[in-house]
Amino acid sequence: MGPTASGKTALALALAERLPVEIVSVDSALVYRGMDIGSAKPDAAMRADVPHHLIDILDPAEPYSAARFAEDARRLIGEIRGRGRVPLLVGGTMLYFRALTQGLSALPSADPQLRARLEAEAARLGWPALHARLAALDPPTAARLHPNDQQRIQRALEIAELSGMAPSAFYAQPKAAGGGERWLKLALNPPARAELHARIERRFHDMMAAGFLDEVAALYRRGDLHPELPSIRAVGYRQLWGHLAGEYPIDEAVRRGMAATRQFAKRQLTWLRSESGLVWLDPAQADLIEKALALHAATDDSAGS
């Protein structure tokens, strides 16, 4: 686990050289075909060397949920163990990790009419105004959301209106069982925030040089995709989509994309700090792989394997 650009893939591949692992992707963008560069998807050579799962399973027009991920991941974990191998879950979509390990609250279903009304209000008043409304209803939820985080503000207000409860209270209710497995949770966190930001900027520029804009343009030209789809809301994709729609020049799109990625990393770290049982690791430490292997061996020993 870890924020974007923290080195999760590199550690996973290094572990795969020493352990009989199969990787289960925990990433809401990697599930989509045609979204390779901007999602930092493992390339064909990596996937040939180490089995990967939950990559390229959907078209970008299709939705994917945390509940479906938990179901898919649980099935794959059983299959991987059945082959005598180790399931290694790798990614940065923290809600997916939580859905798998802790279960999910039975949230109200989406209400298209309510969503349309909230979107109309946001168009008239601005998303910061709706964020302020959420802050009055549920300060803890509002505190962890950016005032322009349209998707999550909308969903939080929807939950509040449909359930009559603050979203934070709703999430605190007893959840469906998570399965009772034993987990070794390794969390990567570069100790210097400036270093993480530098890595994010380097990676974004590398993506642009590799053809990220062309990748988004191919999605844009399809004509059946739009910015409210989960796939197009992915960080980086949304900002380049806005450029292609004529909303701002490419330099501004890149600036917005890097800023959104930094905000995303901040939210990921907030999620991680609320998780229990994490072992924090510095991705720059020289003995990172040895520490991870030792932790795995100790977990195996304690499990009696």
mmCIF file of C-alpha atoms in Angstrom:
data_model
loop_
_atom_site.group_PDB
_atom_site.id
_atom_site.type_symbol
_atom_site.label_atom_id
_atom_site.label_comp_id
_atom_site.label_asym_id
_atom_site.label_seq_id
_atom_site.Cartn_x
_atom_site.Cartn_y
_atom_site.Cartn_z
ATOM 1 C CA MET A 1 0.000 0.000 0.000
ATOM 2 C CA GLY A 2 1.108 3.597 -0.377
ATOM 3 C CA PRO A 3 0.512 6.896 -2.130
ATOM 4 C CA THR A 4 0.967 7.274 -5.864
ATOM 5 C CA ALA A 5 4.594 7.308 -7.063
ATOM 6 C CA SER A 6 5.883 5.853 -3.783
ATOM 7 C CA GLY A 7 7.463 2.755 -5.355
ATOM 8 C CA LYS A 8 4.818 0.069 -4.809
ATOM 9 C CA THR A 9 5.300 -1.616 -8.182
ATOM 10 C CA ALA A 10 9.078 -1.686 -7.838
ATOM 11 C CA LEU A 11 8.868 -3.371 -4.435
ATOM 12 C CA ALA A 12 6.264 -5.862 -5.657
ATOM 13 C CA LEU A 13 8.427 -6.912 -8.607
ATOM 14 C CA ALA A 14 11.484 -7.214 -6.375
ATOM 15 C CA LEU A 15 9.532 -9.474 -4.012
ATOM 16 C CA ALA A 16 8.374 -11.527 -6.985
ATOM 17 C CA GLU A 17 12.015 -12.378 -7.705
ATOM 18 C CA ARG A 18 12.308 -13.963 -4.254
ATOM 19 C CA LEU A 19 8.823 -15.328 -3.525
ATOM 20 C CA PRO A 20 6.280 -17.362 -5.554
ATOM 21 C CA VAL A 21 3.791 -14.501 -5.743
ATOM 22 C CA GLU A 22 0.948 -13.540 -8.029
ATOM 23 C CA ILE A 23 0.005 -9.863 -7.970
ATOM 24 C CA VAL A 24 -3.574 -8.686 -7.495
ATOM 25 C CA SER A 25 -3.923 -5.067 -8.569
ATOM 26 C CA VAL A 26 -5.726 -2.799 -6.096
ATOM 27 C CA ASP A 27 -6.210 0.114 -8.447
ATOM 28 C CA SER A 28 -9.437 1.597 -9.796
ATOM 29 C CA ALA A 29 -7.777 2.768 -13.049
ATOM 30 C CA LEU A 30 -5.795 -0.367 -13.938
ATOM 31 C CA VAL A 31 -9.024 -2.318 -14.440
ATOM 32 C CA TYR A 32 -9.648 -0.329 -17.648
ATOM 33 C CA ARG A 33 -8.394 -1.258 -21.093
ATOM 34 C CA GLY A 34 -6.753 1.551 -23.062
ATOM 35 C CA MET A 35 -5.677 3.406 -19.925
ATOM 36 C CA ASP A 36 -2.055 2.382 -19.750
ATOM 37 C CA ILE A 37 0.278 5.367 -19.576
ATOM 38 C CA GLY A 38 -1.651 7.593 -17.192
ATOM 39 C CA SER A 39 -2.348 4.731 -14.790
ATOM 40 C CA ALA A 40 1.306 3.571 -14.765
ATOM 41 C CA LYS A 41 0.069 0.137 -15.786
ATOM 42 C CA PRO A 42 2.697 -2.647 -15.638
ATOM 43 C CA ASP A 43 3.939 -3.304 -19.152
ATOM 44 C CA ALA A 44 3.686 -6.562 -21.074
ATOM 45 C CA ALA A 45 7.168 -7.704 -20.025
ATOM 46 C CA MET A 46 6.394 -7.259 -16.324
ATOM 47 C CA ARG A 47 3.113 -9.109 -16.682
ATOM 48 C CA ALA A 48 4.837 -11.911 -18.574
ATOM 49 C CA ASP A 49 7.385 -12.334 -15.782
ATOM 50 C CA VAL A 50 4.892 -12.197 -12.905
ATOM 51 C CA PRO A 51 1.180 -13.099 -13.108
ATOM 52 C CA HIS A 52 -1.017 -10.002 -12.596
ATOM 53 C CA HIS A 53 -4.763 -9.937 -11.961
ATOM 54 C CA LEU A 54 -7.550 -7.324 -12.206
ATOM 55 C CA ILE A 55 -5.820 -5.433 -15.017
ATOM 56 C CA ASP A 56 -7.558 -4.711 -18.354
ATOM 57 C CA ILE A 57 -10.796 -6.413 -17.306
ATOM 58 C CA LEU A 58 -13.221 -3.623 -18.305
ATOM 59 C CA ASP A 59 -13.957 -1.098 -21.007
ATOM 60 C CA PRO A 60 -13.697 2.528 -19.759
ATOM 61 C CA ALA A 61 -17.456 2.939 -20.269
ATOM 62 C CA GLU A 62 -18.170 0.328 -17.569
ATOM 63 C CA PRO A 63 -18.364 1.039 -13.818
ATOM 64 C CA TYR A 64 -16.402 -0.847 -11.168
ATOM 65 C CA SER A 65 -17.065 -0.734 -7.441
ATOM 66 C CA ALA A 66 -15.289 -1.491 -4.191
ATOM 67 C CA ALA A 67 -17.833 -4.237 -3.508
ATOM 68 C CA ARG A 68 -17.116 -5.890 -6.856
ATOM 69 C CA PHE A 69 -13.369 -5.569 -6.252
ATOM 70 C CA ALA A 70 -13.679 -7.321 -2.876
ATOM 71 C CA GLU A 71 -15.613 -10.158 -4.497
ATOM 72 C CA ASP A 72 -13.129 -10.491 -7.355
ATOM 73 C CA ALA A 73 -10.085 -10.251 -5.079
ATOM 74 C CA ARG A 74 -11.413 -12.829 -2.628
ATOM 75 C CA ARG A 75 -11.979 -15.300 -5.480
ATOM 76 C CA LEU A 76 -8.487 -14.664 -6.877
ATOM 77 C CA ILE A 77 -6.828 -15.030 -3.469
ATOM 78 C CA GLY A 78 -8.408 -18.466 -3.118
ATOM 79 C CA GLU A 79 -7.293 -19.484 -6.606
ATOM 80 C CA ILE A 80 -3.731 -18.237 -6.044
ATOM 81 C CA ARG A 81 -3.455 -20.087 -2.734
ATOM 82 C CA GLY A 82 -4.868 -23.160 -4.439
ATOM 83 C CA ARG A 83 -1.898 -23.060 -6.803
ATOM 84 C CA GLY A 84 0.448 -23.009 -3.811
ATOM 85 C CA ARG A 85 1.464 -19.410 -4.437
ATOM 86 C CA VAL A 86 1.348 -16.196 -2.417
ATOM 87 C CA PRO A 87 -1.264 -13.508 -3.201
ATOM 88 C CA LEU A 88 0.385 -10.081 -3.180
ATOM 89 C CA LEU A 89 -2.066 -7.175 -3.315
ATOM 90 C CA VAL A 90 -0.533 -3.991 -4.699
ATOM 91 C CA GLY A 91 -2.078 -0.578 -5.277
ATOM 92 C CA GLY A 92 -3.276 2.739 -3.987
ATOM 93 C CA THR A 93 -7.087 2.568 -4.055
ATOM 94 C CA MET A 94 -7.514 2.530 -0.304
ATOM 95 C CA LEU A 95 -11.284 1.995 -0.327
ATOM 96 C CA TYR A 96 -10.695 -1.269 -2.184
ATOM 97 C CA PHE A 97 -8.244 -2.456 0.485
ATOM 98 C CA ARG A 98 -10.725 -1.546 3.196
ATOM 99 C CA ALA A 99 -13.609 -3.263 1.416
ATOM 100 C CA LEU A 100 -11.595 -6.472 1.211
ATOM 101 C CA THR A 101 -10.099 -6.494 4.702
ATOM 102 C CA GLN A 102 -12.897 -4.900 6.735
ATOM 103 C CA GLY A 103 -16.036 -5.173 4.637
ATOM 104 C CA LEU A 104 -18.366 -2.386 3.548
ATOM 105 C CA SER A 105 -21.290 -0.611 5.136
ATOM 106 C CA ALA A 106 -24.577 -1.153 3.312
ATOM 107 C CA LEU A 107 -24.633 2.267 1.652
ATOM 108 C CA PRO A 108 -27.728 3.686 -0.047
ATOM 109 C CA SER A 109 -27.841 3.138 -3.792
ATOM 110 C CA ALA A 110 -27.205 6.060 -6.116
ATOM 111 C CA ASP A 111 -30.242 8.233 -6.850
ATOM 112 C CA PRO A 112 -30.050 9.735 -10.373
ATOM 113 C CA GLN A 113 -32.608 12.477 -9.649
ATOM 114 C CA LEU A 114 -30.852 13.561 -6.458
ATOM 115 C CA ARG A 115 -27.474 13.551 -8.211
ATOM 116 C CA ALA A 116 -28.856 15.676 -11.036
ATOM 117 C CA ARG A 117 -30.192 18.196 -8.509
ATOM 118 C CA LEU A 118 -26.856 18.363 -6.678
ATOM 119 C CA GLU A 119 -25.003 18.844 -9.961
ATOM 120 C CA ALA A 120 -27.369 21.664 -10.912
ATOM 121 C CA GLU A 121 -26.802 23.325 -7.544
ATOM 122 C CA ALA A 122 -23.040 22.951 -7.963
ATOM 123 C CA ALA A 123 -23.234 24.517 -11.422
ATOM 124 C CA ARG A 124 -25.059 27.472 -9.910
ATOM 125 C CA LEU A 125 -23.215 27.837 -6.584
ATOM 126 C CA GLY A 126 -19.906 26.016 -7.075
ATOM 127 C CA TRP A 127 -18.639 22.829 -5.427
ATOM 128 C CA PRO A 128 -16.993 24.745 -2.532
ATOM 129 C CA ALA A 129 -20.494 25.901 -1.535
ATOM 130 C CA LEU A 130 -21.693 22.292 -1.444
ATOM 131 C CA HIS A 131 -18.561 21.386 0.496
ATOM 132 C CA ALA A 132 -19.522 24.056 3.043
ATOM 133 C CA ARG A 133 -22.997 22.508 3.274
ATOM 134 C CA LEU A 134 -21.395 19.125 3.921
ATOM 135 C CA ALA A 135 -19.167 20.685 6.605
ATOM 136 C CA ALA A 136 -22.285 21.855 8.449
ATOM 137 C CA LEU A 137 -23.843 18.375 8.220
ATOM 138 C CA ASP A 138 -20.750 16.249 8.822
ATOM 139 C CA PRO A 139 -17.522 18.058 9.807
ATOM 140 C CA PRO A 140 -15.332 14.890 9.892
ATOM 141 C CA THR A 141 -16.225 13.907 6.328
ATOM 142 C CA ALA A 142 -15.850 17.454 5.003
ATOM 143 C CA ALA A 143 -12.440 17.778 6.689
ATOM 144 C CA ARG A 144 -10.962 14.943 4.641
ATOM 145 C CA LEU A 145 -12.397 16.127 1.293
ATOM 146 C CA HIS A 146 -11.026 18.877 -0.927
ATOM 147 C CA PRO A 147 -13.629 21.612 -1.614
ATOM 148 C CA ASN A 148 -13.480 20.733 -5.321
ATOM 149 C CA ASP A 149 -13.663 16.951 -4.915
ATOM 150 C CA GLN A 150 -16.920 16.771 -6.856
ATOM 151 C CA GLN A 151 -17.443 13.012 -6.821
ATOM 152 C CA ARG A 152 -16.992 12.518 -3.077
ATOM 153 C CA ILE A 153 -18.855 15.669 -2.009
ATOM 154 C CA GLN A 154 -21.797 14.649 -4.174
ATOM 155 C CA ARG A 155 -21.795 11.110 -2.770
ATOM 156 C CA ALA A 156 -21.525 12.312 0.835
ATOM 157 C CA LEU A 157 -24.476 14.682 0.424
ATOM 158 C CA GLU A 158 -26.414 11.911 -1.313
ATOM 159 C CA ILE A 159 -25.811 9.517 1.595
ATOM 160 C CA ALA A 160 -26.839 12.180 4.099
ATOM 161 C CA GLU A 161 -30.078 12.975 2.287
ATOM 162 C CA LEU A 162 -31.082 9.392 1.517
ATOM 163 C CA SER A 163 -30.219 7.927 4.911
ATOM 164 C CA GLY A 164 -30.842 10.868 7.219
ATOM 165 C CA MET A 165 -27.425 10.200 8.748
ATOM 166 C CA ALA A 166 -24.058 11.901 8.507
ATOM 167 C CA PRO A 167 -21.809 9.820 6.211
ATOM 168 C CA SER A 168 -19.221 9.425 8.984
ATOM 169 C CA ALA A 169 -21.915 7.935 11.246
ATOM 170 C CA PHE A 170 -23.085 5.684 8.441
ATOM 171 C CA TYR A 171 -19.576 4.346 7.860
ATOM 172 C CA ALA A 172 -19.200 3.714 11.595
ATOM 173 C CA GLN A 173 -22.067 1.218 11.556
ATOM 174 C CA PRO A 174 -21.281 -2.517 11.714
ATOM 175 C CA LYS A 175 -20.043 -3.737 8.331
ATOM 176 C CA ALA A 176 -20.395 -6.931 6.380
ATOM 177 C CA ALA A 177 -17.759 -9.443 7.421
ATOM 178 C CA GLY A 178 -14.366 -8.956 5.812
ATOM 179 C CA GLY A 179 -13.470 -12.657 5.793
ATOM 180 C CA GLY A 180 -11.155 -13.087 8.795
ATOM 181 C CA GLU A 181 -7.916 -13.554 6.853
ATOM 182 C CA ARG A 182 -4.510 -12.707 8.254
ATOM 183 C CA TRP A 183 -2.915 -9.763 6.468
ATOM 184 C CA LEU A 184 0.626 -8.424 6.370
ATOM 185 C CA LYS A 185 0.125 -4.745 5.515
ATOM 186 C CA LEU A 186 3.204 -2.974 4.188
ATOM 187 C CA ALA A 187 2.783 0.776 3.668
ATOM 188 C CA LEU A 188 5.322 2.766 1.678
ATOM 189 C CA ASN A 189 5.806 6.377 2.678
ATOM 190 C CA PRO A 190 8.699 8.556 1.510
ATOM 191 C CA PRO A 191 9.715 10.435 4.687
ATOM 192 C CA ALA A 192 10.098 13.787 2.922
ATOM 193 C CA ARG A 193 6.914 15.208 1.387
ATOM 194 C CA ALA A 194 9.060 17.255 -1.001
ATOM 195 C CA GLU A 195 10.636 14.060 -2.339
ATOM 196 C CA LEU A 196 7.208 12.504 -2.957
ATOM 197 C CA HIS A 197 6.095 15.645 -4.787
ATOM 198 C CA ALA A 198 9.262 15.581 -6.884
ATOM 199 C CA ARG A 199 8.613 11.945 -7.791
ATOM 200 C CA ILE A 200 5.039 12.790 -8.753
ATOM 201 C CA GLU A 201 6.185 15.614 -11.032
ATOM 202 C CA ARG A 202 8.916 13.506 -12.656
ATOM 203 C CA ARG A 203 6.481 10.683 -13.320
ATOM 204 C CA PHE A 204 3.836 13.000 -14.768
ATOM 205 C CA HIS A 205 6.368 14.551 -17.146
ATOM 206 C CA ASP A 206 7.572 11.062 -18.099
ATOM 207 C CA MET A 207 3.975 10.051 -18.832
ATOM 208 C CA MET A 208 3.487 13.086 -21.063
ATOM 209 C CA ALA A 209 6.693 12.242 -22.944
ATOM 210 C CA ALA A 210 5.462 8.647 -23.363
ATOM 211 C CA GLY A 211 2.249 9.770 -25.085
ATOM 212 C CA PHE A 212 -0.254 10.309 -22.262
ATOM 213 C CA LEU A 213 -2.056 13.065 -24.185
ATOM 214 C CA ASP A 214 -2.443 10.797 -27.219
ATOM 215 C CA GLU A 215 -3.854 8.086 -24.964
ATOM 216 C CA VAL A 216 -6.507 10.431 -23.550
ATOM 217 C CA ALA A 217 -7.219 11.803 -27.038
ATOM 218 C CA ALA A 218 -8.015 8.268 -28.235
ATOM 219 C CA LEU A 219 -10.547 7.925 -25.419
ATOM 220 C CA TYR A 220 -11.951 11.380 -26.162
ATOM 221 C CA ARG A 221 -12.476 10.564 -29.842
ATOM 222 C CA ARG A 222 -14.590 7.519 -29.056
ATOM 223 C CA GLY A 223 -17.584 9.759 -28.416
ATOM 224 C CA ASP A 224 -19.269 7.449 -25.885
ATOM 225 C CA LEU A 225 -17.206 8.499 -22.860
ATOM 226 C CA HIS A 226 -17.720 11.560 -20.656
ATOM 227 C CA PRO A 227 -16.003 13.231 -17.670
ATOM 228 C CA GLU A 228 -18.427 11.856 -15.078
ATOM 229 C CA LEU A 229 -17.476 8.232 -15.706
ATOM 230 C CA PRO A 230 -15.230 6.707 -13.006
ATOM 231 C CA SER A 231 -12.583 5.956 -15.634
ATOM 232 C CA ILE A 232 -12.355 9.536 -16.918
ATOM 233 C CA ARG A 233 -12.450 10.940 -13.364
ATOM 234 C CA ALA A 234 -9.092 9.240 -12.738
ATOM 235 C CA VAL A 235 -6.338 11.671 -11.789
ATOM 236 C CA GLY A 236 -4.539 12.996 -14.843
ATOM 237 C CA TYR A 237 -7.166 11.747 -17.268
ATOM 238 C CA ARG A 238 -9.725 14.292 -16.113
ATOM 239 C CA GLN A 239 -7.289 17.205 -16.461
ATOM 240 C CA LEU A 240 -6.128 16.233 -19.971
ATOM 241 C CA TRP A 241 -9.749 15.641 -20.966
ATOM 242 C CA GLY A 242 -10.506 19.244 -20.004
ATOM 243 C CA HIS A 243 -7.730 20.433 -22.297
ATOM 244 C CA LEU A 244 -9.083 18.371 -25.176
ATOM 245 C CA ALA A 245 -12.530 19.856 -24.529
ATOM 246 C CA GLY A 246 -11.010 23.322 -25.035
ATOM 247 C CA GLU A 247 -11.266 24.444 -21.409
ATOM 248 C CA TYR A 248 -7.566 25.383 -20.986
ATOM 249 C CA PRO A 249 -4.175 25.022 -22.727
ATOM 250 C CA ILE A 250 -1.941 21.973 -22.357
ATOM 251 C CA ASP A 251 0.479 23.668 -19.942
ATOM 252 C CA GLU A 252 -2.431 24.365 -17.603
ATOM 253 C CA ALA A 253 -3.664 20.790 -17.995
ATOM 254 C CA VAL A 254 -0.252 19.466 -16.931
ATOM 255 C CA ARG A 255 -0.130 21.873 -13.978
ATOM 256 C CA ARG A 256 -3.622 20.797 -12.898
ATOM 257 C CA GLY A 257 -2.761 17.148 -13.385
ATOM 258 C CA MET A 258 0.289 17.341 -11.132
ATOM 259 C CA ALA A 259 -1.621 19.353 -8.513
ATOM 260 C CA ALA A 260 -4.458 16.803 -8.540
ATOM 261 C CA THR A 261 -1.947 13.974 -8.174
ATOM 262 C CA ARG A 262 -0.381 15.676 -5.145
ATOM 263 C CA GLN A 263 -3.845 16.066 -3.598
ATOM 264 C CA PHE A 264 -4.589 12.426 -4.375
ATOM 265 C CA ALA A 265 -1.386 11.330 -2.624
ATOM 266 C CA LYS A 266 -2.345 13.429 0.393
ATOM 267 C CA ARG A 267 -5.756 11.719 0.572
ATOM 268 C CA GLN A 268 -4.109 8.310 0.245
ATOM 269 C CA LEU A 269 -1.811 9.068 3.195
ATOM 270 C CA THR A 270 -4.812 10.244 5.237
ATOM 271 C CA TRP A 271 -6.518 6.917 4.564
ATOM 272 C CA LEU A 272 -3.378 4.995 5.466
ATOM 273 C CA ARG A 273 -2.950 6.794 8.776
ATOM 274 C CA SER A 274 -6.441 5.659 9.762
ATOM 275 C CA GLU A 275 -5.617 2.001 9.032
ATOM 276 C CA SER A 276 -4.606 -0.344 11.840
ATOM 277 C CA GLY A 277 -1.793 -2.853 11.781
ATOM 278 C CA LEU A 278 0.357 -1.179 9.118
ATOM 279 C CA VAL A 279 4.110 -1.631 8.918
ATOM 280 C CA TRP A 280 5.521 1.620 7.536
ATOM 281 C CA LEU A 281 8.527 1.362 5.242
ATOM 282 C CA ASP A 282 10.732 3.985 3.628
ATOM 283 C CA PRO A 283 11.008 3.124 -0.086
ATOM 284 C CA ALA A 284 14.460 4.728 -0.214
ATOM 285 C CA GLN A 285 16.010 2.581 2.523
ATOM 286 C CA ALA A 286 18.785 0.328 1.259
ATOM 287 C CA ASP A 287 17.458 -2.819 2.939
ATOM 288 C CA LEU A 288 13.804 -2.339 1.965
ATOM 289 C CA ILE A 289 13.450 -5.700 0.222
ATOM 290 C CA GLU A 290 15.180 -7.590 3.037
ATOM 291 C CA LYS A 291 12.886 -5.977 5.605
ATOM 292 C CA ALA A 292 9.798 -6.860 3.596
ATOM 293 C CA LEU A 293 10.980 -10.468 3.186
ATOM 294 C CA ALA A 294 11.718 -10.752 6.912
ATOM 295 C CA LEU A 295 8.242 -9.454 7.768
ATOM 296 C CA HIS A 296 6.697 -11.984 5.398
ATOM 297 C CA ALA A 297 8.722 -14.811 6.923
ATOM 298 C CA ALA A 298 7.712 -13.770 10.435
ATOM 299 C CA THR A 299 4.038 -13.682 9.417
ATOM 300 C CA ASP A 300 4.326 -17.147 7.894
ATOM 301 C CA ASP A 301 5.951 -18.459 11.087
ATOM 302 C CA SER A 302 3.270 -16.955 13.315
ATOM 303 C CA ALA A 303 0.602 -18.524 11.105
ATOM 304 C CA GLY A 304 2.215 -21.917 11.576
ATOM 305 C CA SER A 305 3.077 -22.324 7.891
#
